[in-house]
Amino acid sequence: MTPTPQEPNALVVEGLSHSFGGVRVLRRISFAVRQGEMVALIGPSGAGKSTLLRLLAGLIPADLGTVSVLGEDVQREGRLAPRSGAVRARTGLIFQKPNLVGRLDLFTNVALGGVQALAPWRSLTGTWPRGLRAAVLDALARTGLADKAGRRASLLSGGEQQRGALARLLVQRARLVLADEPVAALDPVAAHRVMETLTALNRQDGLTVVVSLHQISQARRHCPRVIALSDGQIAYDGPTEGLDMGRLAQIYGPDIEAAVIA
Ligand SMILES: Nc1ncnc2c1ncn2[C@@H]1O[C@H](COP(=O)(O)OP(=O)(O)OP(=O)(O)O)[C@@H](O)[C@H]1O
Ligand SMILES: [Mg+2]
């Protein structure tokens, strides 16, 4: 989905700063992401990508600044805002290491995305309501995992586990996906498949996506917009086509040319 300028914001970040042990790692970051956008977050190691994503998810409090997700505050001037369960449920987090429960089968893992929406007694009965079962089967089909429903999550490949995590987000009815290097540990083919699945969720379901990536080629292929962090500040925020070698050298340093060609 290509968002129109009228699309409301999914994410608004204003003056966000963070430090660890007195060392400032993010300095007055501001940007907004419209609903339906797919944005790559790039930048060298240590630039602050993971820290920024953790702040956006409300996992750690910022030193200063505000973050709002789907119109509700997550951070407000140094404090985590108490968020409604509804907004929390609508934000999906994906990390480099897939976070499925290894000893449970894939179907159960994906169904767990929907338990917040159930009356408490339903999750105690040991059977899933018909609507949820249908949603799980649909999500597994959408992510190319229909034939893996009964497999223990720990026996799935890394790429399958990441797609399983995306299926769980569909069942969760997440509207914003924050993904931190979701394909860094995968071979190129598996990585491509996960990125294609994430792109399908963005285009077909209108999920807003902010994904940190180390491969510039993946950002170019999948994300129309890129935000580059360098030394805790935004070094570039614009169309991915605008990432020419000069800009990349500003972000990563002069050796990037050899690295990208290699
Ligand atoms: N819990 C922490 N305690 C102290 N310093 C931290 C902590 N987490 C991150 N840092 C520091 O903050 C800076 C930004 O780290 P961050 O993990 O956000 O970078 P990154 O852009 O995600 O890097 P990478 O590409 O390697 O994942 C680094 O200098 C890092 O050492
Ligand atoms: Mg990181």
PDB file of C-alpha atoms and ligand atoms in Angstrom:
ATOM      1  CA  MET A   1       0.000   0.000   0.000  1.00  0.00           C
ATOM      2  CA  THR A   2       1.347   3.433  -0.910  1.00  0.00           C
ATOM      3  CA  PRO A   3       0.127   5.812   1.781  1.00  0.00           C
ATOM      4  CA  THR A   4      -1.412   9.072   0.673  1.00  0.00           C
ATOM      5  CA  PRO A   5      -0.425  12.344   2.334  1.00  0.00           C
ATOM      6  CA  GLN A   6      -3.846  12.331   4.022  1.00  0.00           C
ATOM      7  CA  GLU A   7      -3.103   9.080   5.817  1.00  0.00           C
ATOM      8  CA  PRO A   8      -2.953   9.637   9.605  1.00  0.00           C
ATOM      9  CA  ASN A   9       0.300   9.075  11.432  1.00  0.00           C
ATOM     10  CA  ALA A  10       0.985   5.665  12.928  1.00  0.00           C
ATOM     11  CA  LEU A  11       4.036   6.922  14.772  1.00  0.00           C
ATOM     12  CA  VAL A  12       5.173  10.381  15.878  1.00  0.00           C
ATOM     13  CA  VAL A  13       8.573  10.923  17.492  1.00  0.00           C
ATOM     14  CA  GLU A  14       9.582  14.333  18.825  1.00  0.00           C
ATOM     15  CA  GLY A  15      12.879  15.347  20.367  1.00  0.00           C
ATOM     16  CA  LEU A  16      13.721  11.836  21.530  1.00  0.00           C
ATOM     17  CA  SER A  17      17.012  11.551  23.413  1.00  0.00           C
ATOM     18  CA  HIS A  18      18.556   8.656  25.277  1.00  0.00           C
ATOM     19  CA  SER A  19      21.799   7.912  27.048  1.00  0.00           C
ATOM     20  CA  PHE A  20      23.390   4.927  28.727  1.00  0.00           C
ATOM     21  CA  GLY A  21      25.625   5.640  31.721  1.00  0.00           C
ATOM     22  CA  GLY A  22      25.904   9.308  30.810  1.00  0.00           C
ATOM     23  CA  VAL A  23      26.818   8.580  27.170  1.00  0.00           C
ATOM     24  CA  ARG A  24      24.255  10.083  24.820  1.00  0.00           C
ATOM     25  CA  VAL A  25      23.303   7.487  22.161  1.00  0.00           C
ATOM     26  CA  LEU A  26      20.275   9.231  20.625  1.00  0.00           C
ATOM     27  CA  ARG A  27      20.101  12.989  20.239  1.00  0.00           C
ATOM     28  CA  ARG A  28      16.817  14.786  19.668  1.00  0.00           C
ATOM     29  CA  ILE A  29      15.368  12.412  17.088  1.00  0.00           C
ATOM     30  CA  SER A  30      12.154  13.591  15.390  1.00  0.00           C
ATOM     31  CA  PHE A  31      10.161  11.982  12.603  1.00  0.00           C
ATOM     32  CA  ALA A  32       6.675  10.761  11.791  1.00  0.00           C
ATOM     33  CA  VAL A  33       5.551   7.637   9.946  1.00  0.00           C
ATOM     34  CA  ARG A  34       2.174   7.550   8.228  1.00  0.00           C
ATOM     35  CA  GLN A  35      -0.116   4.569   8.455  1.00  0.00           C
ATOM     36  CA  GLY A  36       0.744   2.099   5.709  1.00  0.00           C
ATOM     37  CA  GLU A  37       4.373   3.190   5.262  1.00  0.00           C
ATOM     38  CA  MET A  38       7.259   0.719   5.196  1.00  0.00           C
ATOM     39  CA  VAL A  39      10.416   2.383   6.488  1.00  0.00           C
ATOM     40  CA  ALA A  40      13.934   0.961   6.695  1.00  0.00           C
ATOM     41  CA  LEU A  41      16.065   2.028   9.633  1.00  0.00           C
ATOM     42  CA  ILE A  42      19.718   1.822   8.658  1.00  0.00           C
ATOM     43  CA  GLY A  43      23.055   2.964  10.024  1.00  0.00           C
ATOM     44  CA  PRO A  44      26.343   1.572  11.276  1.00  0.00           C
ATOM     45  CA  SER A  45      26.674  -0.673  14.305  1.00  0.00           C
ATOM     46  CA  GLY A  46      26.225   1.343  17.455  1.00  0.00           C
ATOM     47  CA  ALA A  47      24.305   4.117  15.672  1.00  0.00           C
ATOM     48  CA  GLY A  48      21.332   3.583  17.979  1.00  0.00           C
ATOM     49  CA  LYS A  49      18.852   1.606  15.825  1.00  0.00           C
ATOM     50  CA  SER A  50      17.979  -1.018  18.437  1.00  0.00           C
ATOM     51  CA  THR A  51      17.775   1.609  21.165  1.00  0.00           C
ATOM     52  CA  LEU A  52      15.387   3.662  19.043  1.00  0.00           C
ATOM     53  CA  LEU A  53      13.168   0.644  18.326  1.00  0.00           C
ATOM     54  CA  ARG A  54      13.083  -0.255  22.044  1.00  0.00           C
ATOM     55  CA  LEU A  55      12.040   3.292  22.870  1.00  0.00           C
ATOM     56  CA  LEU A  56       9.329   3.234  20.179  1.00  0.00           C
ATOM     57  CA  ALA A  57       8.027  -0.042  21.610  1.00  0.00           C
ATOM     58  CA  GLY A  58       7.976   1.422  25.119  1.00  0.00           C
ATOM     59  CA  LEU A  59      10.372  -1.220  26.448  1.00  0.00           C
ATOM     60  CA  ILE A  60      12.641   1.380  28.067  1.00  0.00           C
ATOM     61  CA  PRO A  61      11.943   4.983  29.127  1.00  0.00           C
ATOM     62  CA  ALA A  62      13.594   7.772  27.140  1.00  0.00           C
ATOM     63  CA  ASP A  63      15.568  10.573  28.798  1.00  0.00           C
ATOM     64  CA  LEU A  64      13.618  13.224  26.924  1.00  0.00           C
ATOM     65  CA  GLY A  65      11.087  13.568  24.144  1.00  0.00           C
ATOM     66  CA  THR A  66       7.814  12.005  23.140  1.00  0.00           C
ATOM     67  CA  VAL A  67       6.675   8.979  21.164  1.00  0.00           C
ATOM     68  CA  SER A  68       3.093   8.350  20.225  1.00  0.00           C
ATOM     69  CA  VAL A  69       1.783   5.253  18.494  1.00  0.00           C
ATOM     70  CA  LEU A  70      -1.612   5.228  16.776  1.00  0.00           C
ATOM     71  CA  GLY A  71      -2.457   8.495  18.508  1.00  0.00           C
ATOM     72  CA  GLU A  72      -1.584   7.329  22.025  1.00  0.00           C
ATOM     73  CA  ASP A  73       1.487   8.358  24.034  1.00  0.00           C
ATOM     74  CA  VAL A  74       4.166   5.751  24.646  1.00  0.00           C
ATOM     75  CA  GLN A  75       6.883   8.091  25.948  1.00  0.00           C
ATOM     76  CA  ARG A  76       6.385  11.531  27.430  1.00  0.00           C
ATOM     77  CA  GLU A  77       9.368  13.551  28.603  1.00  0.00           C
ATOM     78  CA  GLY A  78      11.314  10.889  30.416  1.00  0.00           C
ATOM     79  CA  ARG A  79       8.458   8.632  31.468  1.00  0.00           C
ATOM     80  CA  LEU A  80       6.769   5.649  29.964  1.00  0.00           C
ATOM     81  CA  ALA A  81       3.137   6.609  29.500  1.00  0.00           C
ATOM     82  CA  PRO A  82       0.654   4.052  30.811  1.00  0.00           C
ATOM     83  CA  ARG A  83      -0.678   2.607  27.558  1.00  0.00           C
ATOM     84  CA  SER A  84      -3.983   0.989  26.984  1.00  0.00           C
ATOM     85  CA  GLY A  85      -3.906  -2.738  26.280  1.00  0.00           C
ATOM     86  CA  ALA A  86      -5.488  -1.956  22.927  1.00  0.00           C
ATOM     87  CA  VAL A  87      -2.491   0.035  21.691  1.00  0.00           C
ATOM     88  CA  ARG A  88      -0.029  -2.454  23.163  1.00  0.00           C
ATOM     89  CA  ALA A  89      -1.797  -5.250  21.321  1.00  0.00           C
ATOM     90  CA  ARG A  90      -1.631  -3.332  18.085  1.00  0.00           C
ATOM     91  CA  THR A  91       2.153  -3.034  18.134  1.00  0.00           C
ATOM     92  CA  GLY A  92       4.075  -6.103  17.023  1.00  0.00           C
ATOM     93  CA  LEU A  93       7.745  -6.647  17.804  1.00  0.00           C
ATOM     94  CA  ILE A  94      10.105  -8.827  15.786  1.00  0.00           C
ATOM     95  CA  PHE A  95      13.721  -9.402  16.773  1.00  0.00           C
ATOM     96  CA  GLN A  96      16.717 -11.039  15.116  1.00  0.00           C
ATOM     97  CA  LYS A  97      16.180 -14.126  17.258  1.00  0.00           C
ATOM     98  CA  PRO A  98      12.684 -15.481  16.613  1.00  0.00           C
ATOM     99  CA  ASN A  99      10.634 -15.416  19.800  1.00  0.00           C
ATOM    100  CA  LEU A 100       8.244 -18.301  19.292  1.00  0.00           C
ATOM    101  CA  VAL A 101       7.826 -20.741  22.173  1.00  0.00           C
ATOM    102  CA  GLY A 102      10.050 -23.608  21.003  1.00  0.00           C
ATOM    103  CA  ARG A 103       8.249 -26.458  22.765  1.00  0.00           C
ATOM    104  CA  LEU A 104       4.826 -25.510  21.370  1.00  0.00           C
ATOM    105  CA  ASP A 105       3.674 -26.291  17.863  1.00  0.00           C
ATOM    106  CA  LEU A 106       3.438 -23.529  15.283  1.00  0.00           C
ATOM    107  CA  PHE A 107      -0.380 -23.452  15.316  1.00  0.00           C
ATOM    108  CA  THR A 108      -0.427 -22.821  19.068  1.00  0.00           C
ATOM    109  CA  ASN A 109       2.278 -20.156  18.803  1.00  0.00           C
ATOM    110  CA  VAL A 110       0.310 -18.294  16.158  1.00  0.00           C
ATOM    111  CA  ALA A 111      -2.977 -18.717  18.046  1.00  0.00           C
ATOM    112  CA  LEU A 112      -1.362 -17.128  21.109  1.00  0.00           C
ATOM    113  CA  GLY A 113      -1.366 -13.871  19.113  1.00  0.00           C
ATOM    114  CA  GLY A 114      -5.145 -13.860  19.520  1.00  0.00           C
ATOM    115  CA  VAL A 115      -5.513 -14.743  23.197  1.00  0.00           C
ATOM    116  CA  GLN A 116      -5.716 -11.144  24.410  1.00  0.00           C
ATOM    117  CA  ALA A 117      -8.942 -10.792  22.481  1.00  0.00           C
ATOM    118  CA  LEU A 118     -10.475 -13.866  24.161  1.00  0.00           C
ATOM    119  CA  ALA A 119     -12.498 -13.996  27.324  1.00  0.00           C
ATOM    120  CA  PRO A 120     -10.112 -15.376  30.021  1.00  0.00           C
ATOM    121  CA  TRP A 121     -12.006 -18.658  30.418  1.00  0.00           C
ATOM    122  CA  ARG A 122     -11.642 -19.470  26.706  1.00  0.00           C
ATOM    123  CA  SER A 123      -7.883 -19.838  26.925  1.00  0.00           C
ATOM    124  CA  LEU A 124      -8.327 -22.251  29.842  1.00  0.00           C
ATOM    125  CA  THR A 125     -10.562 -24.685  28.028  1.00  0.00           C
ATOM    126  CA  GLY A 126      -7.785 -26.040  25.828  1.00  0.00           C
ATOM    127  CA  THR A 127      -9.691 -25.522  22.602  1.00  0.00           C
ATOM    128  CA  TRP A 128      -9.508 -22.530  20.322  1.00  0.00           C
ATOM    129  CA  PRO A 129     -12.723 -20.806  19.244  1.00  0.00           C
ATOM    130  CA  ARG A 130     -13.648 -21.421  15.618  1.00  0.00           C
ATOM    131  CA  GLY A 131     -13.011 -17.804  14.564  1.00  0.00           C
ATOM    132  CA  LEU A 132      -9.518 -17.882  16.001  1.00  0.00           C
ATOM    133  CA  ARG A 133      -8.743 -21.237  14.375  1.00  0.00           C
ATOM    134  CA  ALA A 134      -9.797 -19.804  11.025  1.00  0.00           C
ATOM    135  CA  ALA A 135      -7.645 -16.699  11.579  1.00  0.00           C
ATOM    136  CA  VAL A 136      -4.615 -18.892  12.429  1.00  0.00           C
ATOM    137  CA  LEU A 137      -5.053 -21.086   9.363  1.00  0.00           C
ATOM    138  CA  ASP A 138      -5.433 -18.007   7.180  1.00  0.00           C
ATOM    139  CA  ALA A 139      -2.307 -16.389   8.681  1.00  0.00           C
ATOM    140  CA  LEU A 140      -0.298 -19.607   8.173  1.00  0.00           C
ATOM    141  CA  ALA A 141      -1.407 -19.769   4.541  1.00  0.00           C
ATOM    142  CA  ARG A 142      -0.536 -16.096   4.027  1.00  0.00           C
ATOM    143  CA  THR A 143       2.979 -16.643   5.342  1.00  0.00           C
ATOM    144  CA  GLY A 144       3.601 -19.855   3.395  1.00  0.00           C
ATOM    145  CA  LEU A 145       3.437 -22.105   6.459  1.00  0.00           C
ATOM    146  CA  ALA A 146       0.169 -23.990   5.969  1.00  0.00           C
ATOM    147  CA  ASP A 147       1.948 -27.361   5.955  1.00  0.00           C
ATOM    148  CA  LYS A 148       3.923 -26.609   9.128  1.00  0.00           C
ATOM    149  CA  ALA A 149       1.041 -25.986  11.545  1.00  0.00           C
ATOM    150  CA  GLY A 150       1.680 -29.098  13.662  1.00  0.00           C
ATOM    151  CA  ARG A 151       5.464 -28.781  13.804  1.00  0.00           C
ATOM    152  CA  ARG A 152       7.215 -27.878  17.054  1.00  0.00           C
ATOM    153  CA  ALA A 153       8.505 -24.315  16.660  1.00  0.00           C
ATOM    154  CA  SER A 154      12.016 -25.348  17.736  1.00  0.00           C
ATOM    155  CA  LEU A 155      12.191 -27.712  14.735  1.00  0.00           C
ATOM    156  CA  LEU A 156      11.405 -24.986  12.177  1.00  0.00           C
ATOM    157  CA  SER A 157      14.166 -23.195  10.293  1.00  0.00           C
ATOM    158  CA  GLY A 158      15.052 -19.647  11.326  1.00  0.00           C
ATOM    159  CA  GLY A 159      13.226 -18.210   8.320  1.00  0.00           C
ATOM    160  CA  GLU A 160      10.117 -20.285   9.027  1.00  0.00           C
ATOM    161  CA  GLN A 161      10.166 -19.142  12.641  1.00  0.00           C
ATOM    162  CA  GLN A 162      10.342 -15.494  11.572  1.00  0.00           C
ATOM    163  CA  ARG A 163       7.432 -16.011   9.188  1.00  0.00           C
ATOM    164  CA  GLY A 164       5.594 -17.732  12.034  1.00  0.00           C
ATOM    165  CA  ALA A 165       6.174 -14.624  14.137  1.00  0.00           C
ATOM    166  CA  LEU A 166       4.667 -12.563  11.299  1.00  0.00           C
ATOM    167  CA  ALA A 167       1.671 -14.920  11.164  1.00  0.00           C
ATOM    168  CA  ARG A 168       1.207 -14.351  14.901  1.00  0.00           C
ATOM    169  CA  LEU A 169       1.172 -10.579  14.279  1.00  0.00           C
ATOM    170  CA  LEU A 170      -1.614 -11.055  11.733  1.00  0.00           C
ATOM    171  CA  VAL A 171      -3.671 -12.976  14.301  1.00  0.00           C
ATOM    172  CA  GLN A 172      -2.826 -10.332  16.906  1.00  0.00           C
ATOM    173  CA  ARG A 173      -4.219  -7.748  14.431  1.00  0.00           C
ATOM    174  CA  ALA A 174      -1.141  -5.611  14.947  1.00  0.00           C
ATOM    175  CA  ARG A 175      -1.181  -2.323  13.040  1.00  0.00           C
ATOM    176  CA  LEU A 176       2.440  -1.299  13.613  1.00  0.00           C
ATOM    177  CA  VAL A 177       5.389  -3.675  13.241  1.00  0.00           C
ATOM    178  CA  LEU A 178       8.740  -2.750  14.801  1.00  0.00           C
ATOM    179  CA  ALA A 179      11.353  -5.202  13.540  1.00  0.00           C
ATOM    180  CA  ASP A 180      14.984  -5.157  14.643  1.00  0.00           C
ATOM    181  CA  GLU A 181      17.220  -6.894  12.100  1.00  0.00           C
ATOM    182  CA  PRO A 182      14.668  -9.645  11.473  1.00  0.00           C
ATOM    183  CA  VAL A 183      16.736 -11.239   8.698  1.00  0.00           C
ATOM    184  CA  ALA A 184      20.304 -10.714   9.919  1.00  0.00           C
ATOM    185  CA  ALA A 185      20.736 -14.359  10.945  1.00  0.00           C
ATOM    186  CA  LEU A 186      19.248 -15.880   7.783  1.00  0.00           C
ATOM    187  CA  ASP A 187      20.727 -17.047   4.486  1.00  0.00           C
ATOM    188  CA  PRO A 188      19.952 -14.758   1.525  1.00  0.00           C
ATOM    189  CA  VAL A 189      17.060 -16.854   0.199  1.00  0.00           C
ATOM    190  CA  ALA A 190      15.370 -17.244   3.592  1.00  0.00           C
ATOM    191  CA  ALA A 191      15.973 -13.544   4.292  1.00  0.00           C
ATOM    192  CA  HIS A 192      14.351 -12.594   1.001  1.00  0.00           C
ATOM    193  CA  ARG A 193      11.317 -14.743   1.779  1.00  0.00           C
ATOM    194  CA  VAL A 194      10.847 -13.134   5.205  1.00  0.00           C
ATOM    195  CA  MET A 195      11.180  -9.645   3.692  1.00  0.00           C
ATOM    196  CA  GLU A 196       8.668 -10.555   0.958  1.00  0.00           C
ATOM    197  CA  THR A 197       6.231 -11.738   3.625  1.00  0.00           C
ATOM    198  CA  LEU A 198       6.701  -8.548   5.639  1.00  0.00           C
ATOM    199  CA  THR A 199       6.166  -6.504   2.456  1.00  0.00           C
ATOM    200  CA  ALA A 200       2.948  -8.421   1.732  1.00  0.00           C
ATOM    201  CA  LEU A 201       1.641  -7.597   5.218  1.00  0.00           C
ATOM    202  CA  ASN A 202       2.438  -3.948   4.526  1.00  0.00           C
ATOM    203  CA  ARG A 203       0.927  -3.790   1.044  1.00  0.00           C
ATOM    204  CA  GLN A 204      -2.068  -6.068   1.463  1.00  0.00           C
ATOM    205  CA  ASP A 205      -3.020  -5.484   5.081  1.00  0.00           C
ATOM    206  CA  GLY A 206      -1.794  -1.914   5.413  1.00  0.00           C
ATOM    207  CA  LEU A 207       0.437  -2.676   8.396  1.00  0.00           C
ATOM    208  CA  THR A 208       2.898   0.110   9.111  1.00  0.00           C
ATOM    209  CA  VAL A 209       6.441  -1.250   9.268  1.00  0.00           C
ATOM    210  CA  VAL A 210       9.678   0.142  10.700  1.00  0.00           C
ATOM    211  CA  VAL A 211      12.464  -2.384  10.113  1.00  0.00           C
ATOM    212  CA  SER A 212      16.155  -2.067  10.899  1.00  0.00           C
ATOM    213  CA  LEU A 213      18.398  -3.612   8.267  1.00  0.00           C
ATOM    214  CA  HIS A 214      22.108  -3.996   7.716  1.00  0.00           C
ATOM    215  CA  GLN A 215      21.816  -4.846   4.029  1.00  0.00           C
ATOM    216  CA  ILE A 216      21.311  -1.718   1.930  1.00  0.00           C
ATOM    217  CA  SER A 217      20.042  -3.952  -0.909  1.00  0.00           C
ATOM    218  CA  GLN A 218      17.153  -5.159   1.266  1.00  0.00           C
ATOM    219  CA  ALA A 219      16.203  -1.593   2.139  1.00  0.00           C
ATOM    220  CA  ARG A 220      16.328  -0.655  -1.554  1.00  0.00           C
ATOM    221  CA  ARG A 221      14.212  -3.588  -2.621  1.00  0.00           C
ATOM    222  CA  HIS A 222      11.522  -3.504   0.044  1.00  0.00           C
ATOM    223  CA  CYS A 223      11.261  -0.073   1.639  1.00  0.00           C
ATOM    224  CA  PRO A 224      10.242   3.095  -0.218  1.00  0.00           C
ATOM    225  CA  ARG A 225      11.554   5.289   2.613  1.00  0.00           C
ATOM    226  CA  VAL A 226      14.693   5.072   4.674  1.00  0.00           C
ATOM    227  CA  ILE A 227      15.729   6.718   7.912  1.00  0.00           C
ATOM    228  CA  ALA A 228      19.479   6.560   8.506  1.00  0.00           C
ATOM    229  CA  LEU A 229      20.941   6.976  11.960  1.00  0.00           C
ATOM    230  CA  SER A 230      24.530   7.938  12.379  1.00  0.00           C
ATOM    231  CA  ASP A 231      26.047   8.645  15.760  1.00  0.00           C
ATOM    232  CA  GLY A 232      22.623   8.935  17.375  1.00  0.00           C
ATOM    233  CA  GLN A 233      21.226  11.471  14.916  1.00  0.00           C
ATOM    234  CA  ILE A 234      19.176  11.269  11.740  1.00  0.00           C
ATOM    235  CA  ALA A 235      21.650  11.517   8.872  1.00  0.00           C
ATOM    236  CA  TYR A 236      19.062  10.951   6.152  1.00  0.00           C
ATOM    237  CA  ASP A 237      15.286  10.644   6.014  1.00  0.00           C
ATOM    238  CA  GLY A 238      13.768  10.350   2.565  1.00  0.00           C
ATOM    239  CA  PRO A 239      13.122   8.182  -0.462  1.00  0.00           C
ATOM    240  CA  THR A 240      15.320   5.099  -0.650  1.00  0.00           C
ATOM    241  CA  GLU A 241      16.303   6.047  -4.222  1.00  0.00           C
ATOM    242  CA  GLY A 242      18.022   9.087  -2.728  1.00  0.00           C
ATOM    243  CA  LEU A 243      20.629   6.849  -1.063  1.00  0.00           C
ATOM    244  CA  ASP A 244      23.499   7.444  -3.459  1.00  0.00           C
ATOM    245  CA  MET A 245      27.116   6.600  -2.730  1.00  0.00           C
ATOM    246  CA  GLY A 246      27.788  10.100  -1.379  1.00  0.00           C
ATOM    247  CA  ARG A 247      24.969   9.799   1.161  1.00  0.00           C
ATOM    248  CA  LEU A 248      26.004   6.260   2.101  1.00  0.00           C
ATOM    249  CA  ALA A 249      29.573   7.486   2.699  1.00  0.00           C
ATOM    250  CA  GLN A 250      28.218  10.192   5.029  1.00  0.00           C
ATOM    251  CA  ILE A 251      26.278   7.543   6.949  1.00  0.00           C
ATOM    252  CA  TYR A 252      28.773   4.644   7.024  1.00  0.00           C
ATOM    253  CA  GLY A 253      32.120   6.295   6.212  1.00  0.00           C
ATOM    254  CA  PRO A 254      34.243   6.194   3.032  1.00  0.00           C
ATOM    255  CA  ASP A 255      34.816   2.405   3.044  1.00  0.00           C
ATOM    256  CA  ILE A 256      31.181   1.793   2.206  1.00  0.00           C
ATOM    257  CA  GLU A 257      31.842   1.882  -1.545  1.00  0.00           C
ATOM    258  CA  ALA A 258      34.127  -1.155  -1.397  1.00  0.00           C
ATOM    259  CA  ALA A 259      31.742  -2.897   1.050  1.00  0.00           C
ATOM    260  CA  VAL A 260      28.648  -2.441  -1.103  1.00  0.00           C
ATOM    261  CA  ILE A 261      30.387  -3.571  -4.298  1.00  0.00           C
ATOM    262  CA  ALA A 262      32.041  -6.580  -2.633  1.00  0.00           C
TER     263      ALA A 262
HETATM  264  N1  LIG B   1      21.918  -1.617  27.747  1.00  0.00           N
HETATM  265  C1  LIG B   1      22.947  -0.846  27.354  1.00  0.00           C
HETATM  266  N2  LIG B   1      23.853  -0.379  28.246  1.00  0.00           N
HETATM  267  C2  LIG B   1      24.874   0.405  27.864  1.00  0.00           C
HETATM  268  N3  LIG B   1      25.090   0.794  26.594  1.00  0.00           N
HETATM  269  C3  LIG B   1      24.240   0.358  25.662  1.00  0.00           C
HETATM  270  C4  LIG B   1      23.132  -0.484  25.976  1.00  0.00           C
HETATM  271  N4  LIG B   1      22.453  -0.763  24.839  1.00  0.00           N
HETATM  272  C5  LIG B   1      23.113  -0.117  23.848  1.00  0.00           C
HETATM  273  N5  LIG B   1      24.179   0.560  24.340  1.00  0.00           N
HETATM  274  C6  LIG B   1      25.097   1.402  23.559  1.00  0.00           C
HETATM  275  O1  LIG B   1      24.311   2.338  22.849  1.00  0.00           O
HETATM  276  C7  LIG B   1      24.834   2.530  21.530  1.00  0.00           C
HETATM  277  C8  LIG B   1      23.761   2.216  20.513  1.00  0.00           C
HETATM  278  O2  LIG B   1      23.502   0.818  20.562  1.00  0.00           O
HETATM  279  P1  LIG B   1      22.400   0.123  19.668  1.00  0.00           P
HETATM  280  O3  LIG B   1      22.347  -1.292  20.094  1.00  0.00           O
HETATM  281  O4  LIG B   1      21.142   0.913  19.741  1.00  0.00           O
HETATM  282  O5  LIG B   1      23.037   0.278  18.210  1.00  0.00           O
HETATM  283  P2  LIG B   1      22.588  -0.407  16.852  1.00  0.00           P
HETATM  284  O6  LIG B   1      22.517   0.688  15.836  1.00  0.00           O
HETATM  285  O7  LIG B   1      21.386  -1.233  17.056  1.00  0.00           O
HETATM  286  O8  LIG B   1      23.844  -1.349  16.505  1.00  0.00           O
HETATM  287  P3  LIG B   1      23.887  -2.769  15.737  1.00  0.00           P
HETATM  288  O9  LIG B   1      23.778  -2.435  14.279  1.00  0.00           O
HETATM  289  O10 LIG B   1      25.233  -3.322  16.057  1.00  0.00           O
HETATM  290  O11 LIG B   1      22.776  -3.609  16.243  1.00  0.00           O
HETATM  291  C9  LIG B   1      26.071   1.644  21.430  1.00  0.00           C
HETATM  292  O12 LIG B   1      27.202   2.428  21.693  1.00  0.00           O
HETATM  293  C10 LIG B   1      25.844   0.614  22.499  1.00  0.00           C
HETATM  294  O13 LIG B   1      27.070   0.142  23.005  1.00  0.00           O
HETATM  295 MG    MG B   2      20.971  -3.264  16.897  1.00  0.00          MG
END
